[in-house]
Structures are given as C-alpha cells and as structure tokens.
Coordinates of C-alpha atoms and ligand atoms in Angstrom, one line a residue:
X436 CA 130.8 343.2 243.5
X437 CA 130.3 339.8 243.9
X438 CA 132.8 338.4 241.6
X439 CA 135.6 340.7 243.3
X440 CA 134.7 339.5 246.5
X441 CA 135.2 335.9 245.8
X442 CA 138.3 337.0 244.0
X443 CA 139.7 338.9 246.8
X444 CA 139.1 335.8 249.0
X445 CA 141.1 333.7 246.4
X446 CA 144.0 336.3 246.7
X447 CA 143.8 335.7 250.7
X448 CA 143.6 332.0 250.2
X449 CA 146.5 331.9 247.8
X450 CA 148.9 333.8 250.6
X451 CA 147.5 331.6 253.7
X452 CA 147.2 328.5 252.4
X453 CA 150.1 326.5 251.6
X454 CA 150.5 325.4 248.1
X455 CA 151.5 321.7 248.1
X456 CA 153.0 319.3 245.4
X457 CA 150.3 317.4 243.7
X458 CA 152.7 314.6 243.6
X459 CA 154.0 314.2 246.9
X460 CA 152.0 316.6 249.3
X461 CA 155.4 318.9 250.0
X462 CA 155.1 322.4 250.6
X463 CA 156.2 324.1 247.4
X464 CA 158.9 326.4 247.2
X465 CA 158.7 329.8 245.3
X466 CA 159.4 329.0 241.8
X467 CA 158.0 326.1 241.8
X468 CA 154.4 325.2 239.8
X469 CA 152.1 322.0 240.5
X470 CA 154.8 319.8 241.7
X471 CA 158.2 320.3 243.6
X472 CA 161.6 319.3 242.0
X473 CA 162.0 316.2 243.5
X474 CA 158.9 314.9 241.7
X475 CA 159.5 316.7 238.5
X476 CA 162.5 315.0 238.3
X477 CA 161.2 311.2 239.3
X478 CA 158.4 311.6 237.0
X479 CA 158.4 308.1 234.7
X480 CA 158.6 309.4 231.0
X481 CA 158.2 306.8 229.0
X482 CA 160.6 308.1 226.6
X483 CA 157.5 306.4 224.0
X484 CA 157.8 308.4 220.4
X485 CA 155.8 308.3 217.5
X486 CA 158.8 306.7 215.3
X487 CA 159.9 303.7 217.0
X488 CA 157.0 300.4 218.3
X489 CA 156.0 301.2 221.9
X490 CA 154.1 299.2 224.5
X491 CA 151.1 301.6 223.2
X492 CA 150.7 300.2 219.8
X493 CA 150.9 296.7 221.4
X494 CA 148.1 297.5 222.8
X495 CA 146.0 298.1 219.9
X496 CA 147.4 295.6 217.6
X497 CA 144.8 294.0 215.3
X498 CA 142.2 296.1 217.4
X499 CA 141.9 299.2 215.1
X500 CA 143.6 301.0 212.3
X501 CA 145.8 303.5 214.0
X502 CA 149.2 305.0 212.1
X503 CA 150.9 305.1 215.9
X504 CA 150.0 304.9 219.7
X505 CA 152.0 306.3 222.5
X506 CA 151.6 307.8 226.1
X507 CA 153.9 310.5 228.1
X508 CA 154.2 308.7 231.4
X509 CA 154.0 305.2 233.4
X510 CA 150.9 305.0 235.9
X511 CA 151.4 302.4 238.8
X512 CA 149.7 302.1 241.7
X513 CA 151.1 304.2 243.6
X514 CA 153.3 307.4 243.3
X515 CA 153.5 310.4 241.5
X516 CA 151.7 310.0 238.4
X517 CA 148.7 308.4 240.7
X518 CA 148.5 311.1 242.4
X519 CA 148.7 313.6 240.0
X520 CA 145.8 312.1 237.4
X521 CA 143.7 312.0 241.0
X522 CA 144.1 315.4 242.2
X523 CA 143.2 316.2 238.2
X524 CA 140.3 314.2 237.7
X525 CA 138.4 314.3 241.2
X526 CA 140.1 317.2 243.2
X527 CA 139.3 320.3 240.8
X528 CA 143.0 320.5 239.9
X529 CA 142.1 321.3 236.2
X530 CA 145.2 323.1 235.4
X531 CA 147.4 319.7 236.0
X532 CA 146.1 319.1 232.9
X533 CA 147.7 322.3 231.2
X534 CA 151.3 321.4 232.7
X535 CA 151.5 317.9 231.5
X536 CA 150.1 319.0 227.8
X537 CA 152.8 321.8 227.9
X538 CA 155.7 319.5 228.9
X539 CA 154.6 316.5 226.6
X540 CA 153.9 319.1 224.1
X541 CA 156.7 320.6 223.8
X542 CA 158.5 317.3 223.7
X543 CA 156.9 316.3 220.7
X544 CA 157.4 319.0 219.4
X545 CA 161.4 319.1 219.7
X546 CA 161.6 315.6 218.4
X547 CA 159.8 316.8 215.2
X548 CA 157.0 314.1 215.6
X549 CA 153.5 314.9 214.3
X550 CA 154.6 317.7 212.0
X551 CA 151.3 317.8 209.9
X552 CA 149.1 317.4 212.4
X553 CA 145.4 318.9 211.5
X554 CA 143.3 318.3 214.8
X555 CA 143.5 317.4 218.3
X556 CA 140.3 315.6 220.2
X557 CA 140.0 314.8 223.8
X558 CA 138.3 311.7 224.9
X559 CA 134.8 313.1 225.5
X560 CA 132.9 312.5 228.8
X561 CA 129.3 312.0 228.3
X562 CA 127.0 315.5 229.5
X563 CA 125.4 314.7 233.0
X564 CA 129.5 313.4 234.2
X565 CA 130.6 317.2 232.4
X566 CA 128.2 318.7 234.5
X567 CA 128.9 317.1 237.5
X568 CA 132.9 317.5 237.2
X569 CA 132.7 320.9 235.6
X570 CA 135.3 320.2 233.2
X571 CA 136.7 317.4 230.7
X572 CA 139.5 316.9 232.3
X573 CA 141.5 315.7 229.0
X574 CA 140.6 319.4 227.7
X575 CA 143.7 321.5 229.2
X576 CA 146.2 318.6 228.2
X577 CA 144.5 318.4 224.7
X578 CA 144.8 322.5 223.9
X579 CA 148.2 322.3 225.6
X580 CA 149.8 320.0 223.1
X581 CA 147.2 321.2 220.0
X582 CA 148.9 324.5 220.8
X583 CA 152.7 323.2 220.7
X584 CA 151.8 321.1 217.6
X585 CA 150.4 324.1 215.4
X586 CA 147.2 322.2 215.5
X587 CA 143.1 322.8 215.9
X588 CA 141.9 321.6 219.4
X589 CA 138.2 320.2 218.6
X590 CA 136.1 318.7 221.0
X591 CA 132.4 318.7 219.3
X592 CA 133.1 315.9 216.5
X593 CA 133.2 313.2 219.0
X594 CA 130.6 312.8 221.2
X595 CA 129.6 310.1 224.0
X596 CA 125.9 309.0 224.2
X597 CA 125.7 306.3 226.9
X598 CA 126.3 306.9 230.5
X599 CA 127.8 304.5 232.0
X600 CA 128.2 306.0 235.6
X601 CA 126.0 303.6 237.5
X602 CA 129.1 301.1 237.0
X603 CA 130.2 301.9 240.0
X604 CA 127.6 299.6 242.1
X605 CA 128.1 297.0 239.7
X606 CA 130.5 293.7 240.4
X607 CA 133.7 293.8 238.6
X608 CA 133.1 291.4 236.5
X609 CA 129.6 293.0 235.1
X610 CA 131.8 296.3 234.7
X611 CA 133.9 294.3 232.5
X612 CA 131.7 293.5 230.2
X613 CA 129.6 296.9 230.1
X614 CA 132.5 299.3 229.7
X615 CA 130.9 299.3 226.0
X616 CA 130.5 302.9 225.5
X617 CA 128.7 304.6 222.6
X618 CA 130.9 307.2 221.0
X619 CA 129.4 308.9 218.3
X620 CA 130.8 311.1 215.0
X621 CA 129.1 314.6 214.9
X622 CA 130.7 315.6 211.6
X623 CA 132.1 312.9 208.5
X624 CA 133.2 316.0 206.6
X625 CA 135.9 318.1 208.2
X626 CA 138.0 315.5 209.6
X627 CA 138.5 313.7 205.9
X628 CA 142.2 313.2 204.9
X629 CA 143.1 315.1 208.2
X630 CA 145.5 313.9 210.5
X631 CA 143.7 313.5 214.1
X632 CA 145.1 312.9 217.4
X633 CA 143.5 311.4 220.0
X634 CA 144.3 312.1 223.8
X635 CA 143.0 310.4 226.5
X636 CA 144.5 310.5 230.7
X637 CA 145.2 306.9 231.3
X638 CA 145.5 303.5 229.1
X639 CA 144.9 300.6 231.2
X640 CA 142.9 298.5 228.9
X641 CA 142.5 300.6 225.4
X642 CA 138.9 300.1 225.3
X643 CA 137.9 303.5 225.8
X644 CA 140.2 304.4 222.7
X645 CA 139.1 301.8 220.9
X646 CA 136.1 303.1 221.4
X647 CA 136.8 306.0 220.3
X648 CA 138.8 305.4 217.4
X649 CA 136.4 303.1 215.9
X650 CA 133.9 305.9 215.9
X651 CA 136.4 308.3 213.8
X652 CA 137.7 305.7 211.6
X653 CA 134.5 306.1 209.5
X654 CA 136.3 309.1 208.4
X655 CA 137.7 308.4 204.9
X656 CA 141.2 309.1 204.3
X657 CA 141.5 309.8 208.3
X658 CA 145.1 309.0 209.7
X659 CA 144.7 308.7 213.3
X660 CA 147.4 308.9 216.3
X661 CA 146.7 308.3 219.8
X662 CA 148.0 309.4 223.2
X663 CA 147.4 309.4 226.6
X664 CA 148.9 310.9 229.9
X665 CA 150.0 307.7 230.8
X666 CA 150.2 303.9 230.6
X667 CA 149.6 301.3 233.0
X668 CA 153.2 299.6 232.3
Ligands
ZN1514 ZN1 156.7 316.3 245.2

C-alpha cells in the first residue's frame, strides 16, 4: 500500500514538476533524456581511445603498470560536465551515471577497442560514504559500459578500508598529503590473466587510480586499463 502510494506520488511529481537539463538547468523538451540538445551537443569528448598516447596515460607514466589510460570527457570549472558529475554525485541523480556509461560504451565499442575485455570494477567508496550516498556513484557508468563491452561488471574484489571523510576540515595542504587511501584485493584468483578495466568519475590527480591499480596489480598476469568520466584537461 505503501509502496504504491509513494509511487503514485512519483507519477504526480513526474507530470508537475518540470524536468530540467542536468547540464544547463533548461526545461527539457519531450524526447529529450538527462540533458537538452544543446548540451548534448557541446559536451567536450575527448575523442581519447585506447590505441593512440592520450593526456590519460601521461598521467600515469612511471607511476603504475597500466596497458592504457583514457577518459570520455574534459571537466573544467565550470559548464556542463561540472554540472553533470555534481547533480550525479551529491544530488541523487544516479541514472547520469547510466547515460554517460551507455554513450561512452557504445563508443568503445564501435571503435573496436577493448575487445577481450574480462571485467569491469568501479572505484569503490569506502562503507559508512555508501551508506550515506546510497549508491557508488561509478556503479551505473561501470555496468553501462561492462554491458556494451560483453564484459562482467564486479564490484566486491576491490575494496576501500580507510575513511577518509573527515578531510574536509582539514587545510589543503594536510589533504594533500592524506589522500593516501587503503584499497584492498578481496580475491588474487579470479582476476589472474584477465583483462580488468577500471572506471573511476573524474581524474584530476590519478591518485585515487593509482591507488587503486596498485592494489590489483598484485594480480599475476593482470592487464589493466583505466577510464574515467572525465579529465581535468
Ligand atoms: Zn542543457
């Protein structure tokens, strides 16, 4: 009773209320999803593959033993992509998640890139910030593109132990030097000889990833790509 209730109110909700581009806070026309046309079609693709050197390797050069590094679109300051990673991460706007996976999905996918790809594994957020947020909210983009790519989503082999929320009342420059998370393998087996893809939201620094990466390169025989939303140009 409850439950169709609530979803009754949704239905209302969805009629009265105005959808809105998560990019540019227009009203969205019928046939449009997430964001209007104008931003769909001003949305910076990097155009980064996973053929060619891209400003996402440079990033990780001499850092960790990756086979490639790339990201689907530039985050600035302000704009679009801002705005959409924003709504996504602290507004509930799960799903943004889903359309960017599908779209950068589907791009890999047509340029024949990561054919023999085994597993995909979102950054993970440690436990007490899962609870608060509700969601991971690398998940939808990570099933998205596991999904295009003929590939096993998989988001229990990599695991993050240290909390580092409190950072927030810290200076910057003691955040800068305690970004240090502690990401942690669950399983050395399954992931041996596979080829893993790692997806994160945003690259600014590549710490987390490195991170990250450093954890799963204690597979043997592990050939690992990663990928993010976007990349701080
Ligand atoms: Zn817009």
């Amino acid at each position: 009773m409850y439950s169709n209730l609530s979803n009754i109110i949704n239905d209302i909700n969805t009629i009265l209320l105005p959808r809105l581009c998560f990019g540019c806070n227009a009203l969205l026309y019928r046939g449009e999803e997430h964001i209007c046309t104008v931003c769909r079609n001003q949305l910076p693709l990097t155009d980064y593959n996973f053929n060619a050197e891209n400003q996402v390797d440079r990033i990780f050069y001499g850092r960790i033993n990756i086979i490639k590094a790339s990201a689907f679109l530039f985050f600035t300051e302000k704009g679009i992509v801002k705005n959409l990673v924003h709504f996504l991460k602290y507004k509930n706007q799960e799903q943004i998640g889903s359309f960017l996976g599908n779209w950068y999905g589907q791009l890999i996918k047509e340029n024949n890139f990561l054919i023999d790809l085994d597993y995909v594994i979102p950054v993970p957020l440690h436990p007490a910030k899962l609870r608060k947020r509700g969601y991971n909210q690398v998940a939808l983009f990570a099933r998205a593109i596991a999904e295009h790519l003929n590939a096993e989503y998989m988001d229990h082999f990599l695991i993050k132990t240290a909390n580092t929320r409190t950072q927030t009342k810290k200076t910057r420059l003691l955040r800068s030097q305690n970004t240090q998370a502690i990401y942690v393998l669950t399983d050395t087996y399954t992931l041996v000889n596979k080829n893993v893809l790692l997806l994160d939201d945003v690259i600014t620094t590549g710490a987390t990833m490195e991170a990250c990466a450093t954890a799963l390169s204690q597979t043997p025989g592990i050939r690992l790509y990663l990928a993010s939303m976007a990349v701080v140009p």
